[in-house]
Short mmCIF file of C-alpha atoms in Angstrom, two decimals:
data_model
loop_
_atom_site.label_atom_id
_atom_site.label_comp_id
_atom_site.label_asym_id
_atom_site.label_seq_id
_atom_site.Cartn_x
_atom_site.Cartn_y
_atom_site.Cartn_z
CA MET A 1 84.69 77.64 172.93
CA ARG A 2 85.01 78.18 176.61
CA LEU A 3 84.81 75.08 178.80
CA SER A 4 85.46 75.73 182.46
CA HIS A 5 84.75 72.59 184.20
CA PRO A 6 88.24 71.07 184.29
CA CYS A 7 89.62 73.92 186.60
CA TRP A 8 87.26 73.07 189.33
CA PRO A 9 88.82 71.81 192.62
CA ARG A 10 87.06 69.27 194.83
CA LEU A 11 85.06 71.56 197.07
CA ARG A 12 82.16 71.05 199.30
CA GLY A 13 79.22 73.15 200.79
CA PRO A 14 79.13 76.90 200.55
CA LEU A 15 82.29 77.22 198.77
CA LEU A 16 81.55 74.79 196.11
CA LEU A 17 78.38 76.85 195.69
CA ALA A 18 80.36 79.89 195.14
CA VAL A 19 82.70 78.35 192.63
CA LEU A 20 79.76 76.93 190.77
CA VAL A 21 77.82 80.23 190.52
CA SER A 22 80.84 81.67 188.78
CA SER A 23 82.29 78.80 186.98
CA LEU A 24 79.93 75.93 185.95
CA ALA A 25 78.27 78.36 183.28
CA LEU A 26 79.84 77.88 179.96
CA GLY A 27 81.37 81.38 179.98
CA GLY A 28 83.16 80.64 183.38
CA CYS A 29 86.57 79.80 184.50
CA GLU A 30 88.83 79.88 181.35
CA PRO A 31 91.05 77.00 180.81
CA GLU A 32 94.89 77.36 180.24
CA SER A 33 95.96 77.21 176.57
CA GLY A 34 96.61 74.20 175.17
CA VAL A 35 93.22 72.64 176.20
CA THR A 36 92.20 69.59 173.82
CA ILE A 37 88.69 69.47 172.54
CA VAL A 38 87.56 66.16 171.33
CA ARG A 39 84.30 65.12 169.60
CA PRO A 40 82.30 63.17 168.98
CA THR A 41 82.78 60.32 171.32
CA PRO A 42 83.26 56.65 169.99
CA THR A 43 80.02 55.55 171.35
CA SER A 44 77.86 58.02 169.65
CA THR A 45 76.13 57.98 166.00
CA PRO A 46 75.55 60.90 164.03
CA VAL A 47 71.91 61.71 163.05
CA GLU A 48 71.48 62.24 159.40
CA ALA A 49 69.54 65.37 158.29
CA ALA A 50 66.89 63.37 156.63
CA ASP A 51 66.35 61.10 159.65
CA GLN A 52 62.93 61.80 161.08
CA THR A 53 62.73 59.03 163.71
CA PRO A 54 61.78 60.01 167.27
CA GLU A 55 65.19 59.93 168.63
CA SER A 56 66.54 62.21 165.88
CA LYS A 57 63.86 65.02 167.12
CA GLY A 58 62.78 63.71 170.38
CA THR A 59 59.11 63.67 171.60
CA PRO A 60 57.53 67.09 171.89
CA LEU A 61 56.86 68.31 175.39
CA VAL A 62 54.25 70.59 177.06
CA GLU A 63 55.51 74.21 177.08
CA PHE A 64 55.40 76.19 180.24
CA ALA A 65 56.41 79.70 181.09
CA PRO A 66 60.13 79.46 182.07
CA GLU A 67 59.52 80.49 185.63
CA GLU A 68 56.73 77.74 186.04
CA LEU A 69 59.03 75.04 184.67
CA ALA A 70 61.87 76.13 186.90
CA LYS A 71 59.28 75.92 189.67
CA ARG A 72 58.21 72.39 188.72
CA LEU A 73 61.87 71.18 188.27
CA LEU A 74 62.91 72.35 191.80
CA GLY A 75 59.49 71.64 193.70
CA GLY A 76 59.56 67.87 194.23
CA ILE A 77 60.06 66.41 197.64
CA ASP A 78 62.87 64.36 196.13
CA PRO A 79 65.18 66.45 194.22
CA LEU A 80 66.21 65.07 190.79
CA PRO A 81 64.65 61.78 191.30
CA GLY A 82 65.98 58.71 190.16
CA LEU A 83 69.84 59.12 191.10
CA PRO A 84 71.58 55.97 191.97
CA PRO A 85 72.82 55.42 195.58
CA THR A 86 76.30 56.66 194.59
CA TYR A 87 74.91 60.05 194.01
CA ARG A 88 73.24 62.80 196.09
CA VAL A 89 72.00 66.15 195.48
CA GLU A 90 74.63 68.56 197.06
CA THR A 91 73.07 72.17 195.97
CA SER A 92 70.52 73.36 193.81
CA GLU A 93 70.08 76.86 192.52
CA ILE A 94 68.25 79.14 190.00
CA ILE A 95 70.11 80.67 187.27
CA LEU A 96 68.86 83.96 185.90
CA GLU A 97 71.48 84.66 183.11
CA GLU A 98 74.11 82.85 181.16
CA PRO A 99 76.37 85.09 178.88
CA THR A 100 76.67 82.49 176.26
CA MET A 101 73.00 81.97 176.01
CA PRO A 102 71.44 85.25 175.25
CA LYS A 103 67.81 83.89 174.98
CA LEU A 104 67.99 82.06 178.31
CA ALA A 105 65.01 82.82 180.30
CA ARG A 106 65.62 80.66 183.63
CA GLY A 107 67.87 77.82 184.53
CA VAL A 108 68.14 75.25 187.18
CA ARG A 109 71.16 73.66 188.29
CA TYR A 110 71.82 70.60 190.48
CA THR A 111 75.40 69.93 191.81
CA LEU A 112 76.07 66.28 192.93
CA ASP A 113 78.12 64.56 195.17
CA GLY A 114 78.80 61.71 192.93
CA PRO A 115 81.75 59.39 191.84
CA ASP A 116 83.58 61.86 189.86
CA LEU A 117 85.58 64.94 190.58
CA VAL A 118 82.55 66.87 189.42
CA ASN A 119 79.06 65.83 188.59
CA SER A 120 76.26 68.12 187.87
CA VAL A 121 73.17 68.51 185.63
CA THR A 122 71.79 71.84 184.60
CA TYR A 123 68.54 72.81 182.70
CA TYR A 124 68.60 75.94 180.53
CA ILE A 125 65.07 76.83 180.04
CA HIS A 126 63.73 78.94 177.22
CA THR A 127 60.69 80.51 176.16
CA THR A 128 60.34 78.13 173.16
CA PRO A 129 62.22 75.30 171.53
CA ALA A 130 63.37 77.46 168.64
CA ASP A 131 65.14 79.60 171.35
CA ALA A 132 66.95 76.66 173.03
CA HIS A 133 68.15 75.38 169.72
CA GLU A 134 69.56 78.65 168.71
CA ASP A 135 71.24 79.33 172.04
CA LEU A 136 72.82 75.85 171.92
CA GLY A 137 74.48 76.83 168.71
CA ALA A 138 75.65 80.16 170.19
CA ALA A 139 77.06 78.26 173.37
CA LEU A 140 78.97 75.76 171.29
CA ASN A 141 80.11 78.46 168.77
CA GLY A 142 78.50 76.88 165.78
CA PRO A 143 76.26 73.96 164.86
CA PHE A 144 77.29 70.55 166.30
CA PRO A 145 75.55 67.61 164.46
CA SER A 146 73.14 65.65 166.57
CA GLU A 147 74.04 62.33 167.89
CA ARG A 148 72.28 59.46 169.30
CA LEU A 149 73.77 58.48 172.72
CA ASP A 150 72.89 55.24 174.37
CA GLY A 151 69.01 55.68 173.76
CA LEU A 152 68.59 59.06 175.50
CA GLY A 153 65.62 59.54 173.01
CA TYR A 154 66.40 63.29 172.18
CA PRO A 155 69.49 64.95 170.12
CA ALA A 156 72.69 65.15 171.89
CA ARG A 157 75.74 66.89 171.61
CA VAL A 158 78.78 65.61 173.18
CA VAL A 159 81.99 67.69 173.99
CA SER A 160 85.17 66.39 175.83
CA SER A 161 88.09 68.57 176.94
CA GLY A 162 91.29 68.03 179.01
CA SER A 163 93.07 70.71 181.28
CA ALA A 164 96.23 71.98 179.84
CA ASP A 165 98.40 69.94 182.31
CA SER A 166 96.40 66.69 181.36
CA GLN A 167 95.28 66.14 184.83
CA VAL A 168 91.44 66.72 184.70
CA GLY A 169 89.34 65.48 181.87
CA THR A 170 85.84 66.53 181.32
CA THR A 171 82.97 65.23 179.28
CA ILE A 172 79.71 67.22 178.78
CA ILE A 173 76.52 66.19 177.18
CA TYR A 174 74.20 68.59 175.87
CA ILE A 175 70.32 67.51 175.12
CA THR A 176 67.72 69.55 173.48
CA ALA A 177 64.38 68.69 174.90
CA GLY A 178 61.53 71.01 173.99
CA GLN A 179 62.18 74.20 175.29
CA THR A 180 65.16 73.09 177.59
CA ILE A 181 68.74 72.46 176.96
CA ILE A 182 70.11 69.87 179.55
CA GLU A 183 73.83 69.89 180.29
CA SER A 184 75.41 66.78 182.01
CA VAL A 185 78.81 67.15 183.40
CA SER A 186 81.49 64.50 184.41
CA SER A 187 85.03 65.58 185.35
CA VAL A 188 87.61 63.12 186.14
CA ALA A 189 91.02 63.41 187.67
CA GLY A 190 94.02 61.72 186.07
CA THR A 191 92.71 61.63 182.44
CA SER A 192 94.01 63.79 179.64
CA THR A 193 90.73 64.51 177.58
CA LEU A 194 87.69 62.67 178.91
CA GLY A 195 85.35 62.72 181.68
CA ASN A 196 83.37 59.47 182.60
CA LEU A 197 81.14 59.21 179.58
CA ALA A 198 78.96 56.35 181.36
CA ASN A 199 78.11 58.71 184.30
CA ALA A 200 77.46 61.75 182.23
CA THR A 201 75.04 59.64 180.19
CA GLU A 202 73.17 58.34 183.25
CA GLN A 203 73.09 61.61 184.53
CA ALA A 204 71.53 62.86 181.19
CA ARG A 205 69.01 59.99 181.31
CA ILE A 206 67.70 60.82 184.89
CA ALA A 207 67.49 64.37 183.88
CA ILE A 208 65.41 63.82 180.83
CA ALA A 209 63.09 61.47 182.92
CA HIS A 210 62.70 64.20 185.49
CA LEU A 211 61.97 67.02 182.85
CA SER A 212 59.60 64.72 181.18
CA ALA A 213 57.86 63.85 184.34
CA VAL A 214 57.13 67.78 185.23
CA ALA A 215 56.79 68.62 181.49
CA PRO A 216 54.97 65.49 180.04
CA PRO A 217 54.87 64.85 176.39
CA ALA A 218 52.50 67.11 174.55
CA PRO A 219 48.96 65.46 173.47
CA THR A 220 48.94 64.27 169.75
CA PRO A 221 46.44 66.12 167.81
CA THR A 222 43.38 64.08 166.96
CA PRO A 223 43.01 63.77 163.31
CA GLU A 224 39.62 65.19 161.85
CA PRO A 225 37.44 62.76 160.67
#
């Protein structure tokens, strides 16, 4: 697995955007050898295969053409609404391709000026939920068991990594919600293997609320009499 986030410097403005375009994607800046991969996180709970509770599968969302969903995610007056006062949106961009996700149709990325060395939220939008599920497995180089994480309401996968020099730790939360994979990233300086899980979880919760607002839950079919 290639995780690029620990090698980002603390950058601002256009230079940050240039780095993010080439590095934030899963196939970006390759960490040095010796990177430690850790999962699952201590606060997560595996979801059993037979578990059919809403949180194990997530509430179905209305599906849109990927271009339309990307437009909706970027089209609000308040970008990524619900961010706490310690955050602000620094840049936003459309993603047209991601090498590790061959079925990706569109993407939207928000880079945030937040409490950590790196904070970001990315929506990887697919044509169907099945495509999203398949691409998540491809991006993570194999299936990761679903986990419940602090009531996010959708299946989550948590990956943490540390830079080879143990100076930067990164925690990434992946959530599959309908046709979209949400990626929430926190990188922290001075840690060996972990970003800030609480911040990554809060970002993920905000991203899910945003997605649910622009792609509301699908109507429940009315049973025939």
